[in-house]
PDB file of N, CA and C in Angstrom:
ATOM      1  N   MET A   1     129.431 131.384  86.096  1.00 50.00           N
ATOM      2  CA  MET A   1     130.347 131.773  85.413  1.00 50.00           C
ATOM      3  C   MET A   1     131.347 131.252  84.706  1.00 50.00           C
ATOM      4  N   GLU A   2     130.889 130.441  84.565  1.00 59.00           N
ATOM      5  CA  GLU A   2     132.057 129.099  83.217  1.00 59.00           C
ATOM      6  C   GLU A   2     131.638 129.661  81.675  1.00 59.00           C
ATOM      7  N   ASP A   3     130.307 129.808  82.201  1.00 65.00           N
ATOM      8  CA  ASP A   3     129.355 130.592  80.582  1.00 65.00           C
ATOM      9  C   ASP A   3     129.956 131.218  80.266  1.00 65.00           C
ATOM     10  N   LEU A   4     129.846 132.400  81.140  1.00 63.00           N
ATOM     11  CA  LEU A   4     130.574 133.768  80.521  1.00 63.00           C
ATOM     12  C   LEU A   4     131.421 133.559  79.988  1.00 63.00           C
ATOM     13  N   GLY A   5     132.700 132.506  80.555  1.00 67.00           N
ATOM     14  CA  GLY A   5     133.856 133.092  80.551  1.00 67.00           C
ATOM     15  C   GLY A   5     133.937 132.355  78.162  1.00 67.00           C
ATOM     16  N   ILE A   6     132.522 131.117  78.166  1.00 70.00           N
ATOM     17  CA  ILE A   6     132.735 130.411  76.931  1.00 70.00           C
ATOM     18  C   ILE A   6     132.230 132.166  75.640  1.00 70.00           C
ATOM     19  N   LYS A   7     131.855 132.227  76.729  1.00 70.00           N
ATOM     20  CA  LYS A   7     130.784 133.909  75.581  1.00 70.00           C
ATOM     21  C   LYS A   7     132.066 134.768  75.232  1.00 70.00           C
ATOM     22  N   ARG A   8     132.110 135.054  76.507  1.00 69.00           N
ATOM     23  CA  ARG A   8     133.724 135.742  76.463  1.00 69.00           C
ATOM     24  C   ARG A   8     135.245 135.617  75.491  1.00 69.00           C
ATOM     25  N   LEU A   9     135.398 133.998  75.090  1.00 64.00           N
ATOM     26  CA  LEU A   9     136.396 133.893  74.401  1.00 64.00           C
ATOM     27  C   LEU A   9     135.529 133.155  73.130  1.00 64.00           C
ATOM     28  N   MET A  10     134.051 133.370  73.218  1.00 68.00           N
ATOM     29  CA  MET A  10     133.470 133.012  71.117  1.00 68.00           C
ATOM     30  C   MET A  10     133.929 134.045  70.684  1.00 68.00           C
ATOM     31  N   SER A  11     132.710 135.283  71.345  1.00 67.00           N
ATOM     32  CA  SER A  11     133.593 137.000  70.855  1.00 67.00           C
ATOM     33  C   SER A  11     134.807 137.513  70.538  1.00 67.00           C
ATOM     34  N   MET A  12     135.930 136.713  71.805  1.00 61.00           N
ATOM     35  CA  MET A  12     137.455 136.854  71.130  1.00 61.00           C
ATOM     36  C   MET A  12     137.880 135.947  70.113  1.00 61.00           C
ATOM     37  N   VAL A  13     137.001 135.327  69.827  1.00 57.00           N
ATOM     38  CA  VAL A  13     136.977 134.042  68.119  1.00 57.00           C
ATOM     39  C   VAL A  13     136.502 135.456  67.508  1.00 57.00           C
ATOM     40  N   ALA A  14     135.357 134.845  66.914  1.00 61.00           N
ATOM     41  CA  ALA A  14     135.230 135.650  65.915  1.00 61.00           C
ATOM     42  C   ALA A  14     135.318 136.495  65.579  1.00 61.00           C
ATOM     43  N   MET A  15     136.349 138.382  66.648  1.00 58.00           N
ATOM     44  CA  MET A  15     137.331 139.800  66.474  1.00 58.00           C
ATOM     45  C   MET A  15     137.849 139.230  65.524  1.00 58.00           C
ATOM     46  N   LEU A  16     138.716 137.737  66.495  1.00 50.00           N
ATOM     47  CA  LEU A  16     139.958 137.552  65.616  1.00 50.00           C
ATOM     48  C   LEU A  16     140.234 136.824  63.980  1.00 50.00           C
ATOM     49  N   VAL A  17     138.963 136.318  64.681  1.00 51.00           N
ATOM     50  CA  VAL A  17     138.387 135.602  62.423  1.00 51.00           C
ATOM     51  C   VAL A  17     138.160 136.901  62.015  1.00 51.00           C
ATOM     52  N   LEU A  18     137.500 137.804  62.827  1.00 53.00           N
ATOM     53  CA  LEU A  18     137.173 138.963  61.504  1.00 53.00           C
ATOM     54  C   LEU A  18     138.297 139.868  61.212  1.00 53.00           C
ATOM     55  N   ILE A  19     139.726 139.533  62.073  1.00 51.00           N
ATOM     56  CA  ILE A  19     140.482 140.402  61.718  1.00 51.00           C
ATOM     57  C   ILE A  19     141.523 139.901  60.564  1.00 51.00           C
ATOM     58  N   LEU A  20     141.170 138.749  60.494  1.00 46.00           N
ATOM     59  CA  LEU A  20     142.383 137.975  60.087  1.00 46.00           C
ATOM     60  C   LEU A  20     141.358 137.432  58.574  1.00 46.00           C
ATOM     61  N   GLY A  21     140.381 137.126  58.617  1.00 45.00           N
ATOM     62  CA  GLY A  21     139.473 136.588  57.666  1.00 45.00           C
ATOM     63  C   GLY A  21     139.511 138.051  56.765  1.00 45.00           C
ATOM     64  N   VAL A  22     140.068 138.107  56.177  1.00 39.00           N
ATOM     65  CA  VAL A  22     140.273 140.146  54.782  1.00 39.00           C
ATOM     66  C   VAL A  22     140.077 139.777  53.961  1.00 39.00           C
ATOM     67  N   SER A  23     140.046 140.383  52.742  1.00 35.00           N
ATOM     68  CA  SER A  23     140.519 140.538  51.607  1.00 35.00           C
ATOM     69  C   SER A  23     139.913 142.526  51.510  1.00 35.00           C
ATOM     70  N   ALA A  24     139.808 142.284  50.342  1.00 36.00           N
ATOM     71  CA  ALA A  24     139.840 144.513  49.411  1.00 36.00           C
ATOM     72  C   ALA A  24     138.592 143.719  49.111  1.00 36.00           C
ATOM     73  N   VAL A  25     138.516 144.467  49.840  1.00 41.00           N
ATOM     74  CA  VAL A  25     135.925 145.144  49.381  1.00 41.00           C
ATOM     75  C   VAL A  25     136.226 146.970  49.234  1.00 41.00           C
ATOM     76  N   GLY A  26     135.392 147.944  48.079  1.00 42.00           N
ATOM     77  CA  GLY A  26     135.537 149.176  48.505  1.00 42.00           C
ATOM     78  C   GLY A  26     134.855 149.204  49.083  1.00 42.00           C
ATOM     79  N   VAL A  27     135.240 149.980  50.429  1.00 44.00           N
ATOM     80  CA  VAL A  27     134.093 151.039  51.627  1.00 44.00           C
ATOM     81  C   VAL A  27     132.570 150.912  51.137  1.00 44.00           C
ATOM     82  N   ARG A  28     132.308 151.188  50.023  1.00 47.00           N
ATOM     83  CA  ARG A  28     130.859 150.893  49.593  1.00 47.00           C
ATOM     84  C   ARG A  28     130.616 150.082  50.038  1.00 47.00           C
ATOM     85  N   GLY A  29     131.069 148.936  48.975  1.00 57.00           N
ATOM     86  CA  GLY A  29     130.807 147.513  49.122  1.00 57.00           C
ATOM     87  C   GLY A  29     130.844 147.297  50.876  1.00 57.00           C
ATOM     88  N   LEU A  30     130.299 146.936  51.391  1.00 61.00           N
ATOM     89  CA  LEU A  30     131.413 147.448  53.009  1.00 61.00           C
ATOM     90  C   LEU A  30     129.953 147.819  53.364  1.00 61.00           C
ATOM     91  N   ASP A  31     130.354 149.342  53.562  1.00 71.00           N
ATOM     92  CA  ASP A  31     128.344 149.453  54.495  1.00 71.00           C
ATOM     93  C   ASP A  31     126.859 148.641  53.490  1.00 71.00           C
ATOM     94  N   ALA A  32     127.458 148.254  52.119  1.00 80.00           N
ATOM     95  CA  ALA A  32     126.085 147.899  51.452  1.00 80.00           C
ATOM     96  C   ALA A  32     125.850 146.361  52.494  1.00 80.00           C
ATOM     97  N   CYS A  33     127.222 146.174  52.743  1.00 82.00           N
ATOM     98  CA  CYS A  33     126.995 144.770  53.360  1.00 82.00           C
ATOM     99  C   CYS A  33     126.934 144.177  54.687  1.00 82.00           C
ATOM    100  N   HIS A  34     127.119 145.097  55.483  1.00 81.00           N
ATOM    101  CA  HIS A  34     127.119 145.794  56.756  1.00 81.00           C
ATOM    102  C   HIS A  34     125.255 146.044  56.937  1.00 81.00           C
ATOM    103  N   GLU A  35     125.235 147.821  55.960  1.00 84.00           N
ATOM    104  CA  GLU A  35     123.924 147.428  56.096  1.00 84.00           C
ATOM    105  C   GLU A  35     122.191 145.431  55.931  1.00 84.00           C
ATOM    106  N   ASP A  36     122.607 144.748  55.496  1.00 87.00           N
ATOM    107  CA  ASP A  36     122.276 143.808  55.096  1.00 87.00           C
ATOM    108  C   ASP A  36     122.038 142.783  56.532  1.00 87.00           C
ATOM    109  N   CYS A  37     123.211 142.827  56.659  1.00 86.00           N
ATOM    110  CA  CYS A  37     124.213 142.143  58.745  1.00 86.00           C
ATOM    111  C   CYS A  37     123.100 142.409  59.182  1.00 86.00           C
ATOM    112  N   ILE A  38     122.862 143.955  59.360  1.00 85.00           N
ATOM    113  CA  ILE A  38     121.975 144.515  60.427  1.00 85.00           C
ATOM    114  C   ILE A  38     120.260 143.803  60.018  1.00 85.00           C
ATOM    115  N   SER A  39     120.036 144.031  58.806  1.00 87.00           N
ATOM    116  CA  SER A  39     118.621 143.597  58.493  1.00 87.00           C
ATOM    117  C   SER A  39     118.768 142.018  58.436  1.00 87.00           C
ATOM    118  N   ASP A  40     119.763 140.846  58.054  1.00 88.00           N
ATOM    119  CA  ASP A  40     118.998 140.060  58.336  1.00 88.00           C
ATOM    120  C   ASP A  40     119.641 138.913  60.181  1.00 88.00           C
ATOM    121  N   CYS A  41     119.954 139.937  61.322  1.00 87.00           N
ATOM    122  CA  CYS A  41     120.208 139.798  63.062  1.00 87.00           C
ATOM    123  C   CYS A  41     119.127 140.833  62.929  1.00 87.00           C
ATOM    124  N   ARG A  42     118.653 140.962  62.269  1.00 85.00           N
ATOM    125  CA  ARG A  42     117.525 142.031  62.780  1.00 85.00           C
ATOM    126  C   ARG A  42     116.722 140.969  64.192  1.00 85.00           C
ATOM    127  N   ASP A  43     116.016 139.932  63.798  1.00 86.00           N
ATOM    128  CA  ASP A  43     115.775 138.869  64.757  1.00 86.00           C
ATOM    129  C   ASP A  43     116.597 137.606  65.525  1.00 86.00           C
ATOM    130  N   SER A  44     117.700 137.956  65.027  1.00 85.00           N
ATOM    131  CA  SER A  44     118.353 135.991  65.511  1.00 85.00           C
ATOM    132  C   SER A  44     118.524 136.843  67.163  1.00 85.00           C
ATOM    133  N   ARG A  45     118.118 135.020  67.294  1.00 84.00           N
ATOM    134  CA  ARG A  45     118.113 134.594  68.724  1.00 84.00           C
ATOM    135  C   ARG A  45     119.828 134.477  68.661  1.00 84.00           C
ATOM    136  N   VAL A  46     120.863 134.415  68.252  1.00 83.00           N
ATOM    137  CA  VAL A  46     122.152 134.603  68.410  1.00 83.00           C
ATOM    138  C   VAL A  46     122.891 135.978  68.195  1.00 83.00           C
ATOM    139  N   PRO A  47     123.686 135.420  69.576  1.00 80.00           N
ATOM    140  CA  PRO A  47     124.447 137.086  70.324  1.00 80.00           C
ATOM    141  C   PRO A  47     125.374 137.289  68.954  1.00 80.00           C
ATOM    142  N   SER A  48     126.313 136.107  68.911  1.00 84.00           N
ATOM    143  CA  SER A  48     127.352 137.617  67.718  1.00 84.00           C
ATOM    144  C   SER A  48     126.631 136.556  65.885  1.00 84.00           C
ATOM    145  N   CYS A  49     125.427 137.058  65.960  1.00 87.00           N
ATOM    146  CA  CYS A  49     125.039 136.825  64.167  1.00 87.00           C
ATOM    147  C   CYS A  49     125.752 138.313  63.611  1.00 87.00           C
ATOM    148  N   TYR A  50     126.126 139.626  64.525  1.00 84.00           N
ATOM    149  CA  TYR A  50     126.012 140.630  63.620  1.00 84.00           C
ATOM    150  C   TYR A  50     127.225 139.883  63.000  1.00 84.00           C
ATOM    151  N   ALA A  51     128.106 139.605  64.102  1.00 83.00           N
ATOM    152  CA  ALA A  51     129.662 139.525  64.166  1.00 83.00           C
ATOM    153  C   ALA A  51     129.818 138.885  63.253  1.00 83.00           C
ATOM    154  N   GLN A  52     129.103 137.933  62.835  1.00 85.00           N
ATOM    155  CA  GLN A  52     129.650 136.111  62.151  1.00 85.00           C
ATOM    156  C   GLN A  52     128.724 136.486  60.486  1.00 85.00           C
ATOM    157  N   CYS A  53     127.746 137.237  60.822  1.00 86.00           N
ATOM    158  CA  CYS A  53     127.007 137.937  59.688  1.00 86.00           C
ATOM    159  C   CYS A  53     128.504 138.354  58.516  1.00 86.00           C
ATOM    160  N   VAL A  54     129.910 139.487  59.513  1.00 80.00           N
ATOM    161  CA  VAL A  54     130.854 139.999  58.386  1.00 80.00           C
ATOM    162  C   VAL A  54     131.388 139.514  57.690  1.00 80.00           C
ATOM    163  N   ARG A  55     132.196 138.875  59.786  1.00 78.00           N
ATOM    164  CA  ARG A  55     132.679 138.199  59.333  1.00 78.00           C
ATOM    165  C   ARG A  55     133.024 136.215  57.588  1.00 78.00           C
ATOM    166  N   GLU A  56     131.656 135.895  57.803  1.00 81.00           N
ATOM    167  CA  GLU A  56     130.857 135.358  56.535  1.00 81.00           C
ATOM    168  C   GLU A  56     130.933 135.705  55.589  1.00 81.00           C
ATOM    169  N   ARG A  57     129.902 137.259  55.580  1.00 80.00           N
ATOM    170  CA  ARG A  57     130.159 137.922  53.843  1.00 80.00           C
ATOM    171  C   ARG A  57     130.818 138.928  53.270  1.00 80.00           C
ATOM    172  N   CYS A  58     131.086 139.415  54.921  1.00 77.00           N
ATOM    173  CA  CYS A  58     131.929 141.163  53.792  1.00 77.00           C
ATOM    174  C   CYS A  58     133.218 141.267  53.781  1.00 77.00           C
ATOM    175  N   ASN A  59     134.111 140.469  54.042  1.00 63.00           N
ATOM    176  CA  ASN A  59     135.264 140.526  54.068  1.00 63.00           C
ATOM    177  C   ASN A  59     135.923 142.252  54.201  1.00 63.00           C
ATOM    178  N   PRO A  60     135.850 142.466  55.292  1.00 52.00           N
ATOM    179  CA  PRO A  60     136.330 143.786  55.406  1.00 52.00           C
ATOM    180  C   PRO A  60     137.572 144.756  55.305  1.00 52.00           C
ATOM    181  N   PRO A  61     137.949 145.510  54.869  1.00 51.00           N
ATOM    182  CA  PRO A  61     138.790 145.617  53.526  1.00 51.00           C
ATOM    183  C   PRO A  61     139.984 145.865  54.975  1.00 51.00           C
ATOM    184  N   LEU A  62     140.990 145.264  55.117  1.00 50.00           N
ATOM    185  CA  LEU A  62     141.854 145.972  56.541  1.00 50.00           C
ATOM    186  C   LEU A  62     143.665 146.697  56.188  1.00 50.00           C
ATOM    187  N   ALA A  63     142.991 146.285  54.546  1.00 55.00           N
ATOM    188  CA  ALA A  63     143.924 147.096  54.111  1.00 55.00           C
ATOM    189  C   ALA A  63     144.904 148.226  54.525  1.00 55.00           C
ATOM    190  N   THR A  64     143.977 149.011  55.297  1.00 67.00           N
ATOM    191  CA  THR A  64     144.110 150.679  55.030  1.00 67.00           C
ATOM    192  C   THR A  64     143.169 150.874  56.169  1.00 67.00           C
ATOM    193  N   SER A  65     144.178 152.268  56.366  1.00 75.00           N
ATOM    194  CA  SER A  65     143.983 152.774  57.587  1.00 75.00           C
ATOM    195  C   SER A  65     142.648 152.928  58.092  1.00 75.00           C
ATOM    196  N   LEU A  66     141.152 153.346  57.511  1.00 77.00           N
ATOM    197  CA  LEU A  66     140.140 153.727  57.152  1.00 77.00           C
ATOM    198  C   LEU A  66     139.846 152.200  58.192  1.00 77.00           C
ATOM    199  N   GLY A  67     139.847 151.083  56.918  1.00 77.00           N
ATOM    200  CA  GLY A  67     139.365 150.321  56.697  1.00 77.00           C
ATOM    201  C   GLY A  67     139.628 149.283  58.148  1.00 77.00           C
ATOM    202  N   HIS A  68     140.524 150.110  59.032  1.00 79.00           N
ATOM    203  CA  HIS A  68     140.728 149.109  59.839  1.00 79.00           C
ATOM    204  C   HIS A  68     140.798 149.926  61.554  1.00 79.00           C
ATOM    205  N   CYS A  69     139.902 150.865  61.277  1.00 85.00           N
ATOM    206  CA  CYS A  69     138.753 152.368  61.965  1.00 85.00           C
ATOM    207  C   CYS A  69     137.471 151.591  62.513  1.00 85.00           C
ATOM    208  N   GLU A  70     137.256 151.401  61.495  1.00 83.00           N
ATOM    209  CA  GLU A  70     136.233 151.255  61.379  1.00 83.00           C
ATOM    210  C   GLU A  70     135.684 149.537  61.208  1.00 83.00           C
ATOM    211  N   LEU A  71     136.050 148.758  60.955  1.00 82.00           N
ATOM    212  CA  LEU A  71     136.652 147.828  61.232  1.00 82.00           C
ATOM    213  C   LEU A  71     136.083 147.110  62.978  1.00 82.00           C
ATOM    214  N   GLY A  72     137.223 147.727  63.991  1.00 85.00           N
ATOM    215  CA  GLY A  72     137.055 148.158  65.213  1.00 85.00           C
ATOM    216  C   GLY A  72     136.362 148.231  65.753  1.00 85.00           C
ATOM    217  N   CYS A  73     135.718 149.302  65.666  1.00 88.00           N
ATOM    218  CA  CYS A  73     134.863 150.632  66.551  1.00 88.00           C
ATOM    219  C   CYS A  73     133.740 149.809  65.649  1.00 88.00           C
ATOM    220  N   LYS A  74     133.155 148.824  64.652  1.00 85.00           N
ATOM    221  CA  LYS A  74     132.143 148.261  64.330  1.00 85.00           C
ATOM    222  C   LYS A  74     131.500 147.357  66.052  1.00 85.00           C
ATOM    223  N   VAL A  75     133.133 146.669  65.558  1.00 83.00           N
ATOM    224  CA  VAL A  75     132.853 144.536  65.637  1.00 83.00           C
ATOM    225  C   VAL A  75     133.507 145.323  67.380  1.00 83.00           C
ATOM    226  N   THR A  76     133.604 146.601  68.381  1.00 86.00           N
ATOM    227  CA  THR A  76     134.378 146.459  69.378  1.00 86.00           C
ATOM    228  C   THR A  76     132.492 147.090  69.606  1.00 86.00           C
ATOM    229  N   LYS A  77     132.098 148.392  69.725  1.00 87.00           N
ATOM    230  CA  LYS A  77     130.914 149.108  69.588  1.00 87.00           C
ATOM    231  C   LYS A  77     129.835 148.331  69.503  1.00 87.00           C
ATOM    232  N   CYS A  78     129.257 147.570  68.206  1.00 84.00           N
ATOM    233  CA  CYS A  78     128.077 148.147  67.536  1.00 84.00           C
ATOM    234  C   CYS A  78     127.855 146.645  67.958  1.00 84.00           C
ATOM    235  N   ASN A  79     128.678 145.202  68.207  1.00 79.00           N
ATOM    236  CA  ASN A  79     128.005 143.967  67.815  1.00 79.00           C
ATOM    237  C   ASN A  79     126.905 143.396  69.104  1.00 79.00           C
ATOM    238  N   GLY A  80     127.177 144.354  70.645  1.00 77.00           N
ATOM    239  CA  GLY A  80     126.498 143.865  71.345  1.00 77.00           C
ATOM    240  C   GLY A  80     125.005 144.041  71.365  1.00 77.00           C
ATOM    241  N   LEU A  81     124.981 145.199  70.516  1.00 74.00           N
ATOM    242  CA  LEU A  81     123.712 146.006  69.638  1.00 74.00           C
ATOM    243  C   LEU A  81     122.704 145.258  69.094  1.00 74.00           C
ATOM    244  N   LYS A  82     122.590 143.945  69.462  1.00 67.00           N
ATOM    245  CA  LYS A  82     121.416 142.986  68.084  1.00 67.00           C
ATOM    246  C   LYS A  82     120.924 142.923  68.496  1.00 67.00           C
ATOM    247  N   SER A  83     119.995 143.676  69.695  1.00 71.00           N
ATOM    248  CA  SER A  83     118.803 143.044  70.259  1.00 71.00           C
ATOM    249  C   SER A  83     118.188 144.365  69.241  1.00 71.00           C
ATOM    250  N   ASP A  84     118.590 145.613  68.640  1.00 77.00           N
ATOM    251  CA  ASP A  84     117.809 146.965  68.488  1.00 77.00           C
ATOM    252  C   ASP A  84     118.647 147.411  67.282  1.00 77.00           C
ATOM    253  N   ALA A  85     117.833 146.931  66.638  1.00 79.00           N
ATOM    254  CA  ALA A  85     118.910 146.477  64.570  1.00 79.00           C
ATOM    255  C   ALA A  85     118.234 149.043  64.778  1.00 79.00           C
ATOM    256  N   LYS A  86     117.800 149.174  64.426  1.00 85.00           N
ATOM    257  CA  LYS A  86     118.242 150.857  64.949  1.00 85.00           C
ATOM    258  C   LYS A  86     118.998 151.094  65.018  1.00 85.00           C
ATOM    259  N   GLU A  87     118.873 151.450  65.975  1.00 87.00           N
ATOM    260  CA  GLU A  87     120.303 151.006  67.292  1.00 87.00           C
ATOM    261  C   GLU A  87     121.846 150.469  66.462  1.00 87.00           C
ATOM    262  N   LEU A  88     122.112 149.311  66.378  1.00 83.00           N
ATOM    263  CA  LEU A  88     122.544 148.908  65.602  1.00 83.00           C
ATOM    264  C   LEU A  88     123.178 149.403  63.444  1.00 83.00           C
ATOM    265  N   GLU A  89     122.448 149.929  63.416  1.00 84.00           N
ATOM    266  CA  GLU A  89     122.502 150.449  62.372  1.00 84.00           C
ATOM    267  C   GLU A  89     122.956 152.255  62.343  1.00 84.00           C
ATOM    268  N   VAL A  90     122.189 152.639  63.140  1.00 89.00           N
ATOM    269  CA  VAL A  90     123.013 154.273  63.143  1.00 89.00           C
ATOM    270  C   VAL A  90     124.776 153.644  64.436  1.00 89.00           C
ATOM    271  N   CYS A  91     125.111 152.515  65.429  1.00 89.00           N
ATOM    272  CA  CYS A  91     126.184 153.139  65.714  1.00 89.00           C
ATOM    273  C   CYS A  91     126.521 152.711  64.692  1.00 89.00           C
ATOM    274  N   ALA A  92     127.207 151.493  63.569  1.00 86.00           N
ATOM    275  CA  ALA A  92     127.777 151.517  62.503  1.00 86.00           C
ATOM    276  C   ALA A  92     127.676 152.160  61.632  1.00 86.00           C
ATOM    277  N   ASN A  93     127.222 152.835  60.822  1.00 89.00           N
ATOM    278  CA  ASN A  93     126.938 154.352  61.158  1.00 89.00           C
ATOM    279  C   ASN A  93     127.470 155.006  61.820  1.00 89.00           C
ATOM    280  N   ALA A  94     127.360 155.252  62.444  1.00 92.00           N
ATOM    281  CA  ALA A  94     127.888 157.106  63.247  1.00 92.00           C
ATOM    282  C   ALA A  94     129.784 155.834  62.916  1.00 92.00           C
ATOM    283  N   CYS A  95     130.631 154.832  63.220  1.00 89.00           N
ATOM    284  CA  CYS A  95     131.424 154.420  62.936  1.00 89.00           C
ATOM    285  C   CYS A  95     131.640 153.983  61.776  1.00 89.00           C
ATOM    286  N   SER A  96     131.625 154.278  60.698  1.00 87.00           N
ATOM    287  CA  SER A  96     131.149 153.885  59.437  1.00 87.00           C
ATOM    288  C   SER A  96     132.047 155.664  58.826  1.00 87.00           C
ATOM    289  N   GLU A  97     131.392 157.561  58.987  1.00 89.00           N
ATOM    290  CA  GLU A  97     131.478 158.312  59.512  1.00 89.00           C
ATOM    291  C   GLU A  97     132.499 159.153  60.208  1.00 89.00           C
ATOM    292  N   GLY A  98     132.675 158.116  61.425  1.00 88.00           N
ATOM    293  CA  GLY A  98     133.722 158.873  62.401  1.00 88.00           C
ATOM    294  C   GLY A  98     135.346 158.512  61.992  1.00 88.00           C
ATOM    295  N   CYS A  99     135.151 157.894  61.488  1.00 87.00           N
ATOM    296  CA  CYS A  99     136.684 157.097  60.586  1.00 87.00           C
ATOM    297  C   CYS A  99     136.787 157.666  59.221  1.00 87.00           C
ATOM    298  N   LYS A 100     135.580 158.105  58.891  1.00 84.00           N
ATOM    299  CA  LYS A 100     136.161 158.569  57.485  1.00 84.00           C
ATOM    300  C   LYS A 100     136.050 160.144  57.494  1.00 84.00           C
ATOM    301  N   ALA A 101     136.067 160.824  58.881  1.00 84.00           N
ATOM    302  CA  ALA A 101     136.254 162.316  59.156  1.00 84.00           C
ATOM    303  C   ALA A 101     138.252 161.848  59.467  1.00 84.00           C
ATOM    304  N   THR A 102     138.048 160.771  60.814  1.00 81.00           N
ATOM    305  CA  THR A 102     139.185 160.818  60.186  1.00 81.00           C
ATOM    306  C   THR A 102     140.624 160.647  60.219  1.00 81.00           C
ATOM    307  N   TYR A 103     139.698 159.678  59.018  1.00 72.00           N
ATOM    308  CA  TYR A 103     141.233 159.134  57.927  1.00 72.00           C
ATOM    309  C   TYR A 103     141.000 159.594  56.543  1.00 72.00           C
ATOM    310  N   ILE A 104     139.937 159.885  56.178  1.00 67.00           N
ATOM    311  CA  ILE A 104     140.010 161.356  55.141  1.00 67.00           C
ATOM    312  C   ILE A 104     140.664 162.575  54.541  1.00 67.00           C
ATOM    313  N   ALA A 105     140.957 163.082  55.916  1.00 56.00           N
ATOM    314  CA  ALA A 105     141.698 163.884  56.464  1.00 56.00           C
ATOM    315  C   ALA A 105     142.450 164.351  55.996  1.00 56.00           C
ATOM    316  N   HIS A 106     143.417 162.581  56.239  1.00 50.00           N
ATOM    317  CA  HIS A 106     144.987 163.122  56.364  1.00 50.00           C
ATOM    318  C   HIS A 106     144.808 162.967  54.737  1.00 50.00           C
TER     319      HIS A 106
END
């Protein structure tokens, strides 16, 4: 049971670092970075590989509502899909498209 608490804490810390470790990067650059992380973490045995890769390499742009939407969606919905790279890619793309449809229209 303690193992589950540690994993949950690690996931929350990873998400917090993702949110706080930001800088301005274009949305296209962010998409390419996420694609690289999906590819690099495809065979990883580390559960947090995708979140860690995004945190270290992508520096998501949170200066906009679109950036907040994409990051939140990808972290909450896609992080647990690391065992299936195609499913992870579909999830990340769906987040991007859904957020763009929501925020670019306004």
